[in-house]
Short mmCIF file of C-alpha atoms and ligand atoms in Angstrom, two decimals:
data_model
loop_
_atom_site.label_atom_id
_atom_site.label_comp_id
_atom_site.label_asym_id
_atom_site.label_seq_id
_atom_site.Cartn_x
_atom_site.Cartn_y
_atom_site.Cartn_z
CA MET A 408 0.00 0.00 0.00
CA CYS A 409 2.95 2.28 0.64
CA LEU A 410 4.64 1.38 -2.62
CA GLY A 411 4.63 4.00 -5.32
CA ILE A 412 4.61 2.19 -8.65
CA PRO A 413 5.70 3.96 -11.84
CA GLY A 414 3.29 3.85 -14.74
CA GLU A 415 3.26 5.29 -18.25
CA LEU A 416 0.24 7.29 -19.25
CA VAL A 417 -1.25 5.72 -22.38
CA ARG A 418 -4.32 7.88 -22.95
CA PHE A 419 -7.04 9.75 -21.14
CA VAL A 420 -10.43 8.10 -20.68
CA ALA A 421 -13.11 9.67 -22.88
CA ASP A 422 -15.62 11.87 -20.98
CA GLN A 423 -13.77 11.29 -17.69
CA PRO A 424 -11.04 13.91 -17.47
CA ASP A 425 -9.91 12.60 -14.05
CA LEU A 426 -9.13 9.12 -15.36
CA ALA A 427 -6.34 7.87 -17.58
CA LEU A 428 -5.24 4.49 -18.82
CA VAL A 429 -1.82 3.89 -17.29
CA GLU A 430 0.44 0.96 -18.00
CA VAL A 431 2.21 -0.36 -14.93
CA SER A 432 4.65 -3.25 -15.43
CA GLY A 433 2.62 -4.56 -18.34
CA VAL A 434 -0.68 -4.15 -16.49
CA GLY A 435 -2.97 -1.55 -18.08
CA ARG A 436 -5.37 0.00 -15.58
CA ARG A 437 -7.53 3.08 -15.20
CA ILE A 438 -5.88 5.44 -12.72
CA ASN A 439 -7.17 8.70 -11.24
CA VAL A 440 -4.93 11.59 -12.29
CA ALA A 441 -6.86 14.48 -10.70
CA LEU A 442 -4.08 15.13 -8.14
CA LEU A 443 -1.78 16.06 -11.03
CA ALA A 444 -4.24 18.41 -12.75
CA ASP A 445 -1.61 21.20 -12.62
CA GLU A 446 1.01 19.13 -14.43
CA GLN A 447 -0.54 19.15 -17.93
CA LEU A 448 0.01 15.42 -18.25
CA GLN A 449 0.31 13.92 -21.71
CA PRO A 450 0.47 10.41 -23.10
CA GLY A 451 4.01 9.12 -22.67
CA ASP A 452 4.50 10.85 -19.31
CA TRP A 453 5.50 8.76 -16.31
CA VAL A 454 3.75 9.00 -12.95
CA LEU A 455 4.13 7.37 -9.53
CA VAL A 456 0.89 5.58 -8.71
CA HIS A 457 -0.27 5.06 -5.12
CA VAL A 458 -3.49 3.11 -4.45
CA GLY A 459 -5.10 4.09 -7.73
CA PHE A 460 -4.02 7.74 -7.81
CA ALA A 461 -1.10 9.28 -9.68
CA LEU A 462 0.68 11.26 -6.98
CA SER A 463 3.73 12.67 -8.74
CA LYS A 464 5.07 13.10 -12.23
CA ILE A 465 8.54 11.62 -12.67
CA SER A 466 11.13 11.30 -15.42
CA GLU A 467 11.51 8.11 -17.41
CA THR A 468 14.95 7.58 -15.90
CA GLU A 469 13.49 7.73 -12.41
CA ALA A 470 10.66 5.42 -13.45
CA GLN A 471 13.14 2.76 -14.64
CA ALA A 472 15.13 3.05 -11.43
CA VAL A 473 12.04 2.69 -9.25
CA LEU A 474 10.88 -0.32 -11.30
CA ALA A 475 14.22 -2.03 -10.80
CA TYR A 476 14.03 -1.27 -7.09
CA LEU A 477 10.51 -2.73 -6.85
CA GLU A 478 11.38 -5.84 -8.85
CA GLU A 479 14.19 -6.54 -6.42
CA MET A 480 11.76 -6.19 -3.58
CA GLY A 481 10.08 -9.45 -4.56
CA GLN A 482 6.94 -10.47 -2.69
CA PRO A 483 5.59 -7.08 -1.56
CA TYR A 484 5.77 -5.83 -5.17
CA ALA A 485 4.18 -9.02 -6.53
CA ASP A 486 1.35 -8.59 -4.00
CA GLU A 487 0.84 -4.97 -5.02
CA LEU A 488 0.69 -5.92 -8.72
CA ASP A 489 -1.79 -8.70 -7.95
CA ALA A 490 -3.95 -6.16 -6.15
CA LEU A 491 -3.63 -3.78 -9.09
CA ARG A 492 -4.80 -6.52 -11.49
CA THR A 493 -8.07 -6.77 -9.55
CA SER A 494 -8.58 -3.01 -9.73
CA ASN A 495 -11.42 -1.72 -11.85
CA ILE A 496 -11.68 1.98 -11.18
CA GLY A 497 -14.26 3.96 -13.03
CA MET B 1486 20.23 -1.31 -17.14
CA ARG B 1487 22.13 1.91 -17.59
CA PHE B 1488 19.63 3.94 -15.56
CA VAL B 1489 19.77 1.81 -12.51
CA ASP B 1490 23.53 1.73 -12.21
CA GLU B 1491 23.45 5.36 -11.34
CA TYR B 1492 21.71 4.58 -8.05
CA ARG B 1493 23.40 1.39 -6.97
CA ASP B 1494 26.85 1.02 -8.36
CA ALA B 1495 28.81 -0.83 -5.63
CA GLY B 1496 31.90 1.23 -6.41
CA ARG B 1497 29.98 4.46 -5.81
CA ALA B 1498 28.55 3.04 -2.61
CA ARG B 1499 32.07 2.27 -1.37
CA ALA B 1500 33.28 5.72 -2.40
CA LEU B 1501 30.37 7.31 -0.52
CA ALA B 1502 31.09 5.10 2.50
CA GLY B 1503 34.63 6.51 2.47
CA GLN B 1504 33.33 10.08 2.30
CA ILE B 1505 30.90 9.38 5.12
CA ALA B 1506 33.70 8.04 7.31
CA ALA B 1507 35.82 11.11 6.50
CA ARG B 1508 33.03 13.42 7.70
CA CYS B 1509 32.68 11.71 11.09
CA ARG B 1510 34.55 13.16 14.02
CA PRO B 1511 36.42 10.33 15.71
CA GLY B 1512 35.06 9.56 19.14
CA ARG B 1513 31.67 11.15 18.43
CA GLU B 1514 28.55 8.98 18.13
CA TYR B 1515 25.96 9.82 15.46
CA LYS B 1516 22.38 8.56 15.61
CA PHE B 1517 20.04 9.24 12.71
CA MET B 1518 16.41 8.13 12.52
CA GLU B 1519 14.92 7.01 9.23
CA VAL B 1520 11.27 7.90 9.71
CA CYS B 1521 9.85 5.83 6.86
CA GLY B 1522 9.42 2.06 6.73
CA GLY B 1523 10.42 2.07 3.06
CA HIS B 1524 13.87 3.27 4.11
CA THR B 1525 14.09 0.59 6.80
CA HIS B 1526 13.37 -1.98 4.12
CA THR B 1527 16.19 -0.70 1.87
CA ILE B 1528 18.64 -0.46 4.77
CA TYR B 1529 18.19 -4.09 5.78
CA LYS B 1530 17.80 -5.44 2.28
CA HIS B 1531 21.10 -3.95 1.16
CA GLY B 1532 22.91 -4.24 4.45
CA LEU B 1533 23.58 -0.50 4.44
CA GLU B 1534 24.54 -0.43 8.10
CA ASP B 1535 27.63 -2.36 7.15
CA TYR B 1536 28.74 0.47 4.86
CA LEU B 1537 28.63 2.93 7.75
CA PRO B 1538 31.40 3.53 10.28
CA GLU B 1539 30.90 2.03 13.75
CA ASN B 1540 29.96 5.37 15.28
CA VAL B 1541 27.05 6.05 12.86
CA THR B 1542 23.82 4.27 13.79
CA LEU B 1543 20.52 4.31 11.92
CA VAL B 1544 17.47 3.90 14.13
CA HIS B 1545 14.06 3.03 12.78
CA GLY B 1546 11.12 5.34 13.15
CA PRO B 1547 7.33 5.08 13.31
CA GLY B 1548 6.67 5.50 9.58
CA CYS B 1549 4.92 2.26 8.79
CA PRO B 1550 1.16 2.91 8.79
CA VAL B 1551 0.18 -0.70 9.35
CA CYS B 1552 2.52 -0.86 12.35
CA VAL B 1553 0.90 2.00 14.25
CA ILE B 1554 -2.79 0.94 14.06
CA PRO B 1555 -3.87 0.25 17.65
CA MET B 1556 -5.61 -3.03 18.40
CA GLY B 1557 -8.82 -1.34 19.51
CA ARG B 1558 -9.32 0.18 16.05
CA VAL B 1559 -8.92 -3.24 14.42
CA ASP B 1560 -11.56 -4.61 16.81
CA ASP B 1561 -13.86 -1.67 16.00
CA ALA B 1562 -13.45 -2.29 12.27
CA ILE B 1563 -14.22 -5.99 12.72
CA HIS B 1564 -17.31 -5.05 14.71
CA ILE B 1565 -18.50 -2.95 11.76
CA ALA B 1566 -17.62 -5.72 9.31
CA GLU B 1567 -19.78 -8.17 11.27
CA GLN B 1568 -22.97 -6.15 10.73
CA PRO B 1569 -25.15 -8.22 8.41
CA ASP B 1570 -25.53 -5.69 5.59
CA VAL B 1571 -21.91 -4.55 5.54
CA ILE B 1572 -19.14 -5.16 3.04
CA MET B 1573 -15.84 -4.14 4.62
CA THR B 1574 -13.07 -3.23 2.19
CA SER B 1575 -9.40 -2.82 2.98
CA PHE B 1576 -5.87 -2.89 1.58
CA GLY B 1577 -4.25 -6.32 1.61
CA ASP B 1578 -1.68 -5.12 4.18
CA MET B 1579 -4.42 -4.87 6.81
CA MET B 1580 -5.62 -8.45 6.59
CA ARG B 1581 -3.21 -10.03 9.07
CA VAL B 1582 -2.90 -7.13 11.52
CA PRO B 1583 -3.83 -8.54 14.91
CA GLY B 1584 -6.59 -6.85 16.90
CA GLY B 1585 -7.38 -7.65 20.52
CA GLN B 1586 -9.59 -10.60 19.51
CA SER B 1587 -8.81 -11.44 15.92
CA SER B 1588 -7.67 -10.10 12.55
CA PHE B 1589 -9.59 -9.29 9.35
CA LEU B 1590 -8.45 -12.65 8.02
CA ASP B 1591 -9.95 -14.49 11.02
CA ALA B 1592 -13.17 -12.46 10.82
CA LYS B 1593 -13.47 -13.22 7.11
CA ALA B 1594 -13.00 -16.94 7.78
CA ALA B 1595 -15.75 -16.67 10.38
CA GLY B 1596 -18.16 -15.30 7.77
CA ALA B 1597 -17.74 -11.51 7.66
CA ASP B 1598 -17.76 -10.06 4.13
CA ILE B 1599 -14.31 -8.47 4.04
CA ARG B 1600 -12.78 -7.76 0.64
CA MET B 1601 -9.30 -6.69 -0.33
CA VAL B 1602 -9.15 -3.71 -2.65
CA TYR B 1603 -6.28 -2.00 -4.43
CA SER B 1604 -7.73 1.49 -4.19
CA PRO B 1605 -10.49 3.28 -2.24
CA LEU B 1606 -11.98 3.92 -5.69
CA ASP B 1607 -12.46 0.16 -6.04
CA ALA B 1608 -14.37 0.22 -2.75
CA LEU B 1609 -16.55 3.00 -4.12
CA LYS B 1610 -17.25 0.89 -7.20
CA ILE B 1611 -18.28 -2.04 -4.99
CA ALA B 1612 -20.72 0.33 -3.27
CA ARG B 1613 -22.23 1.36 -6.61
CA GLN B 1614 -22.60 -2.29 -7.62
CA ASN B 1615 -24.21 -3.28 -4.30
CA PRO B 1616 -26.79 -0.58 -3.61
CA HIS B 1617 -28.49 -2.68 -0.92
CA ARG B 1618 -25.37 -3.23 1.13
CA ARG B 1619 -23.39 -0.71 3.16
CA VAL B 1620 -19.80 -0.58 1.95
CA VAL B 1621 -17.15 0.64 4.36
CA PHE B 1622 -13.55 1.41 3.45
CA MET B 1623 -10.98 0.85 6.21
CA ALA B 1624 -8.72 3.83 5.54
CA ILE B 1625 -5.15 3.64 6.81
CA GLY B 1626 -1.91 5.38 5.98
CA PHE B 1627 0.00 8.62 6.30
CA GLU B 1628 -0.31 11.62 4.00
CA THR B 1629 0.61 9.39 1.06
CA THR B 1630 -2.78 7.66 1.10
CA ALA B 1631 -5.00 10.25 2.84
CA PRO B 1632 -5.49 12.28 -0.39
CA SER B 1633 -6.76 9.15 -2.17
CA THR B 1634 -9.36 8.59 0.54
CA ALA B 1635 -10.35 12.26 0.45
CA MET B 1636 -10.67 12.30 -3.35
CA THR B 1637 -12.77 9.12 -3.21
CA VAL B 1638 -15.17 10.70 -0.71
CA LEU B 1639 -15.47 13.78 -2.92
CA ARG B 1640 -16.29 11.51 -5.85
CA ALA B 1641 -18.85 9.59 -3.80
CA ALA B 1642 -20.52 12.87 -2.84
CA GLU B 1643 -20.49 14.03 -6.46
CA GLN B 1644 -22.01 10.78 -7.70
CA GLY B 1645 -24.53 10.65 -4.84
CA VAL B 1646 -23.40 7.23 -3.62
CA ASP B 1647 -25.07 7.02 -0.22
CA ASN B 1648 -24.11 3.50 0.84
CA PHE B 1649 -20.36 4.21 0.97
CA SER B 1650 -18.46 5.30 4.07
CA VAL B 1651 -14.94 5.50 5.43
CA PHE B 1652 -13.61 4.18 8.74
CA CYS B 1653 -10.90 6.78 8.94
CA ASN B 1654 -7.57 5.87 10.54
CA HIS B 1655 -5.29 8.23 8.67
CA VAL B 1656 -2.36 9.49 10.69
CA THR B 1657 -0.01 12.41 10.12
CA ILE B 1658 3.74 12.18 10.29
CA ILE B 1659 4.73 15.48 11.90
CA PRO B 1660 3.15 14.89 15.36
CA ALA B 1661 4.78 11.46 15.48
CA ILE B 1662 8.18 13.03 14.86
CA LYS B 1663 7.37 15.64 17.53
CA ALA B 1664 6.48 12.89 20.01
CA ILE B 1665 9.80 11.21 19.32
CA LEU B 1666 11.71 14.47 19.70
CA ASP B 1667 10.00 15.02 23.06
CA SER B 1668 10.62 11.49 24.26
CA PRO B 1669 13.37 11.34 26.86
CA ASP B 1670 14.56 7.87 25.84
CA LEU B 1671 16.34 8.86 22.72
CA ARG B 1672 19.02 11.29 21.66
CA LEU B 1673 19.04 11.77 17.91
CA ASP B 1674 21.40 13.78 15.74
CA GLY B 1675 19.18 14.09 12.69
CA PHE B 1676 16.50 12.58 10.49
CA LEU B 1677 16.13 10.96 7.11
CA GLY B 1678 12.77 12.42 6.04
CA PRO B 1679 10.13 10.22 4.36
CA GLY B 1680 10.14 10.33 0.56
CA HIS B 1681 6.55 9.65 -0.46
CA VAL B 1682 4.83 11.49 2.37
CA SER B 1683 6.86 14.51 1.35
CA THR B 1684 5.56 14.40 -2.23
CA VAL B 1685 2.26 15.42 -0.59
CA ILE B 1686 3.29 17.69 2.30
CA GLY B 1687 6.50 19.11 0.75
CA CYS B 1688 9.55 20.05 2.79
CA ARG B 1689 8.39 23.05 4.83
CA PRO B 1690 6.46 21.21 7.55
CA TYR B 1691 9.82 19.86 8.76
CA ASP B 1692 11.29 23.32 9.33
CA PHE B 1693 10.48 23.26 13.05
CA ILE B 1694 12.75 20.24 13.51
CA ALA B 1695 15.72 22.29 12.38
CA ARG B 1696 14.58 25.57 13.91
CA GLU B 1697 13.14 24.55 17.26
CA HIS B 1698 14.90 21.27 17.93
CA GLY B 1699 18.21 22.01 16.29
CA LYS B 1700 18.27 18.76 14.29
CA PRO B 1701 19.00 18.54 10.57
CA LEU B 1702 16.62 16.61 8.28
CA VAL B 1703 17.25 15.35 4.77
CA VAL B 1704 14.27 14.12 2.71
CA ALA B 1705 15.63 10.91 1.19
CA GLY B 1706 14.90 8.63 -1.75
CA PHE B 1707 14.62 4.86 -1.49
CA GLU B 1708 17.65 3.59 -3.41
CA PRO B 1709 20.66 2.42 -1.40
CA LEU B 1710 22.75 5.29 -2.76
CA ASP B 1711 20.00 7.79 -1.90
CA ILE B 1712 20.21 6.74 1.71
CA LEU B 1713 24.00 6.79 1.86
CA GLN B 1714 24.02 10.19 0.18
CA SER B 1715 21.45 11.51 2.65
CA VAL B 1716 23.55 10.32 5.58
CA HIS B 1717 26.49 12.09 3.97
CA MET B 1718 24.43 15.29 3.71
CA LEU B 1719 23.36 15.06 7.37
CA LEU B 1720 26.98 14.65 8.45
CA GLY B 1721 27.95 17.58 6.23
CA GLN B 1722 25.44 19.82 8.00
CA LEU B 1723 26.71 18.72 11.40
CA ALA B 1724 30.33 19.25 10.35
CA ASP B 1725 29.56 22.79 9.14
CA GLY B 1726 27.45 23.59 12.18
CA ARG B 1727 24.41 24.00 9.90
CA CYS B 1728 20.95 22.79 10.74
CA GLU B 1729 18.53 22.77 7.82
CA VAL B 1730 15.92 20.85 5.90
CA GLU B 1731 17.47 19.55 2.69
CA ASN B 1732 15.86 17.61 -0.15
CA GLN B 1733 17.96 14.77 -1.51
CA TYR B 1734 14.93 13.37 -3.37
CA ALA B 1735 14.13 16.52 -5.38
CA ARG B 1736 13.74 14.42 -8.52
CA VAL B 1737 10.39 13.28 -7.06
CA VAL B 1738 9.59 15.56 -4.10
CA PRO B 1739 8.56 19.16 -4.91
CA GLU B 1740 9.44 21.74 -2.21
CA ASP B 1741 5.77 22.64 -1.78
CA GLY B 1742 4.32 19.14 -2.03
CA ASN B 1743 1.09 18.57 -3.91
CA PRO B 1744 -1.35 21.46 -3.27
CA ILE B 1745 -4.32 19.65 -4.83
CA ALA B 1746 -3.81 16.67 -2.51
CA LEU B 1747 -3.49 18.94 0.55
CA ALA B 1748 -6.65 20.83 -0.43
CA ALA B 1749 -8.60 17.57 -0.77
CA ILE B 1750 -7.52 16.44 2.71
CA ALA B 1751 -8.38 19.85 4.17
CA ARG B 1752 -11.85 19.73 2.62
CA VAL B 1753 -12.87 16.24 3.67
CA MET B 1754 -11.00 15.64 6.93
CA ARG B 1755 -10.32 17.30 10.27
CA LEU B 1756 -7.51 16.77 12.76
CA ARG B 1757 -8.62 14.70 15.72
CA PRO B 1758 -7.75 16.19 19.11
CA TYR B 1759 -5.98 12.96 19.96
CA PHE B 1760 -5.48 9.48 18.55
CA GLU B 1761 -3.88 6.33 19.88
CA TRP B 1762 -0.84 4.91 18.08
CA ARG B 1763 0.14 1.33 18.71
CA GLY B 1764 3.11 1.27 21.03
CA LEU B 1765 3.33 5.06 21.24
CA GLY B 1766 0.11 5.80 23.13
CA PHE B 1767 -2.07 8.86 22.59
CA ILE B 1768 -0.56 11.65 20.48
CA PRO B 1769 -2.45 14.96 20.23
CA TYR B 1770 -3.57 16.19 16.80
CA SER B 1771 -1.89 13.25 15.11
CA ALA B 1772 -4.70 11.75 13.07
CA LEU B 1773 -7.48 12.67 10.69
CA GLY B 1774 -11.20 12.06 11.10
CA MET B 1775 -14.00 13.00 8.74
CA ALA B 1776 -15.11 16.63 8.70
CA ASP B 1777 -18.68 17.43 9.82
CA GLU B 1778 -19.58 18.39 6.25
CA TYR B 1779 -18.89 14.79 5.22
CA ALA B 1780 -20.53 13.12 8.25
CA ALA B 1781 -22.72 11.13 5.85
CA PHE B 1782 -19.59 9.26 4.76
CA ASP B 1783 -18.18 8.72 8.24
CA ALA B 1784 -18.46 5.11 9.40
CA GLU B 1785 -17.71 6.20 12.96
CA ARG B 1786 -20.95 8.19 13.01
CA LEU B 1787 -23.02 5.73 10.97
CA PHE B 1788 -22.20 2.68 13.06
CA GLU B 1789 -22.00 2.21 16.77
CA VAL B 1790 -18.38 1.35 17.29
CA PRO B 1791 -17.45 -0.10 20.67
CA GLY B 1792 -14.36 2.11 20.85
CA ILE B 1793 -12.71 -0.18 23.34
CA ARG B 1794 -9.10 0.50 24.17
CA VAL B 1795 -7.04 -2.66 24.10
CA ALA B 1796 -3.63 -2.60 25.73
CA ASP B 1797 -0.77 -3.91 23.61
CA PRO B 1798 0.22 -7.48 24.48
CA LYS B 1799 2.72 -7.65 27.33
CA ALA B 1800 5.32 -9.54 25.34
CA CYS B 1801 5.24 -6.98 22.56
CA GLN B 1802 7.87 -4.28 22.43
CA CYS B 1803 6.69 -2.62 19.21
CA GLY B 1804 6.53 0.75 20.96
CA GLU B 1805 10.24 0.69 21.69
CA VAL B 1806 10.96 -0.48 18.15
CA LEU B 1807 8.74 2.24 16.63
CA LYS B 1808 10.51 4.90 18.70
CA GLY B 1809 13.89 3.53 17.71
CA VAL B 1810 14.82 2.70 21.31
CA LEU B 1811 15.16 -1.03 20.62
CA LYS B 1812 16.44 -2.81 17.54
CA PRO B 1813 14.03 -5.52 16.33
CA TRP B 1814 16.20 -8.41 17.48
CA GLU B 1815 16.31 -6.99 21.00
CA CYS B 1816 12.58 -7.70 21.47
CA LYS B 1817 12.18 -10.77 23.64
CA VAL B 1818 9.78 -12.55 21.30
CA PHE B 1819 11.51 -11.63 18.03
CA GLY B 1820 11.84 -14.61 15.70
CA THR B 1821 10.53 -17.03 18.33
CA ALA B 1822 6.92 -16.32 19.32
CA CYS B 1823 6.71 -13.42 16.84
CA THR B 1824 7.38 -14.19 13.16
CA PRO B 1825 5.80 -12.93 9.91
CA GLU B 1826 3.59 -16.07 9.89
CA THR B 1827 2.41 -15.59 13.49
CA PRO B 1828 2.87 -11.90 14.25
CA ILE B 1829 2.33 -10.73 17.82
CA GLY B 1830 3.14 -7.14 17.04
CA THR B 1831 2.40 -5.12 13.93
CA CYS B 1832 6.05 -4.40 13.06
CA MET B 1833 6.22 -8.03 11.97
CA VAL B 1834 3.18 -7.82 9.64
CA SER B 1835 4.03 -5.32 6.95
CA ALA B 1836 7.07 -5.76 4.70
CA GLU B 1837 8.00 -2.23 5.73
CA GLY B 1838 7.81 -2.95 9.43
CA ALA B 1839 11.23 -2.93 11.04
CA CYS B 1840 10.86 -6.42 12.53
CA ALA B 1841 9.70 -8.03 9.29
CA ALA B 1842 12.44 -6.26 7.31
CA TYR B 1843 15.09 -7.44 9.72
CA TYR B 1844 13.59 -10.94 9.91
CA ASN B 1845 13.60 -11.24 6.10
CA PHE B 1846 16.93 -9.65 5.25
CA GLY B 1847 18.87 -8.28 8.17
CA ARG B 1848 20.40 -11.49 9.29
CA PHE B 1849 22.01 -12.05 5.92
CA SER B 1850 23.18 -8.53 5.28
CA ARG B 1851 26.75 -8.98 6.40
CA GLU B 1852 27.30 -11.84 4.00
CA ARG B 1853 25.70 -9.87 1.18
CA VAL B 1854 28.05 -6.97 1.65
CA ARG B 1855 31.04 -9.28 1.79
CA GLU B 1856 29.90 -10.82 -1.49
CA ALA B 1857 29.31 -7.44 -3.10
CA THR B 1858 32.69 -6.09 -2.10
CA ARG B 1859 34.55 -9.21 -3.22
CA VAL B 1860 33.95 -8.41 -6.91
S1 LIG C 3269 9.27 -8.84 17.42
FE1 LIG C 3269 7.04 -8.74 17.27
S2 LIG C 3269 6.34 -8.08 19.28
FE2 LIG C 3269 8.55 -7.67 19.21
S3 LIG C 3269 8.67 -5.54 18.55
FE3 LIG C 3269 8.76 -6.80 16.70
S4 LIG C 3269 6.63 -6.96 15.98
FE4 LIG C 3269 6.58 -6.20 18.10
#
């Protein structure tokens, strides 16, 4: 729950300006991006996702580093991704 | 993996270790607290203590939200979950946290409808799909997760979902640090500030630590080199006689935090006059409850919660571990009666709890460093 997972913004969800499709470690999920409304997010941007909300915009370099860190973490990251797979925000 | 090397090159770690040693005054002891459980995890996983000179100690702080939930609140949540029309929803991390009587996992086995969710927004969706049930979200976490709960409540209000409520257990990091600074048991020389909490609150709320308590704080990232570099920065401040809040993790943490997130919390939640933390007791103005304007979404007002205070088990020394007074292995039941499979205290439940982190990695860290430095 404390893990911030990097995801790449794929596209915004039609008619729902707060939601975007974000790809996180090969898992595509709808994520709420309203907390980053001031950041003028665009497809291709990377964000750190916490419990369904994008909390900060990060560089791609940082995203790769965080992903490597999480992958090394093992079980807690696997659990978080499993939880994410069940997520169906909207 | 070109990107990653930048943050964990063993050669750079050794070079930093040398610079850290050079900044220490011989004969002086340095004690720094890492406030966040994520840092504790990295420190044990990579055996970072073995890169530090003997006179620099890292002590673990209270920054693991699962670890600080008092048993009485778990019992209250289970009481709500046992109401016949209720669906209780919660993050997976909560499932094994022991209450006074049982855990969510036990209550679920006994028939309560308790469901794991990834996000409070998933809980809201369950509420929309089950209009005849009352859906409660067990909200836990520091400022990293509080905005998500607040935004979810705003969305519920907007969509007119009237069978959704929050059992609010959000806590705030600053009063916990204050309580530790005021505690007589511990003399600290500085802090590694939490990375993700700071993306929300920014760096200014820590100013009082430097100004009023005369301790430096460096907001730190989660990579091994981030932590070593932050220790190096803390020692640099002490060597120069400076005492400031510095941001080592500026690549993620903005100085002012996230104003939209702070505004959402301020709209939906209010500071409670006091709240109990497991192991630390009651800390004034240290937690968030629902604001009167959002009473319709407040499980504490919608349900009769017993509100019983349950004392921590006698054998458990989580309080000392959370304050950094004891190292995990110094607890009498560590690794014997208390293990990740059968946790007595909460620090053994979450992967970010100090006891679980040490149980999983700490014991092997010395060998890992020896291996890493052999290359
Ligand atoms: S070993 Fe168990 S009881 Fe002791 S401090 Fe750690 S979590 Fe608490």
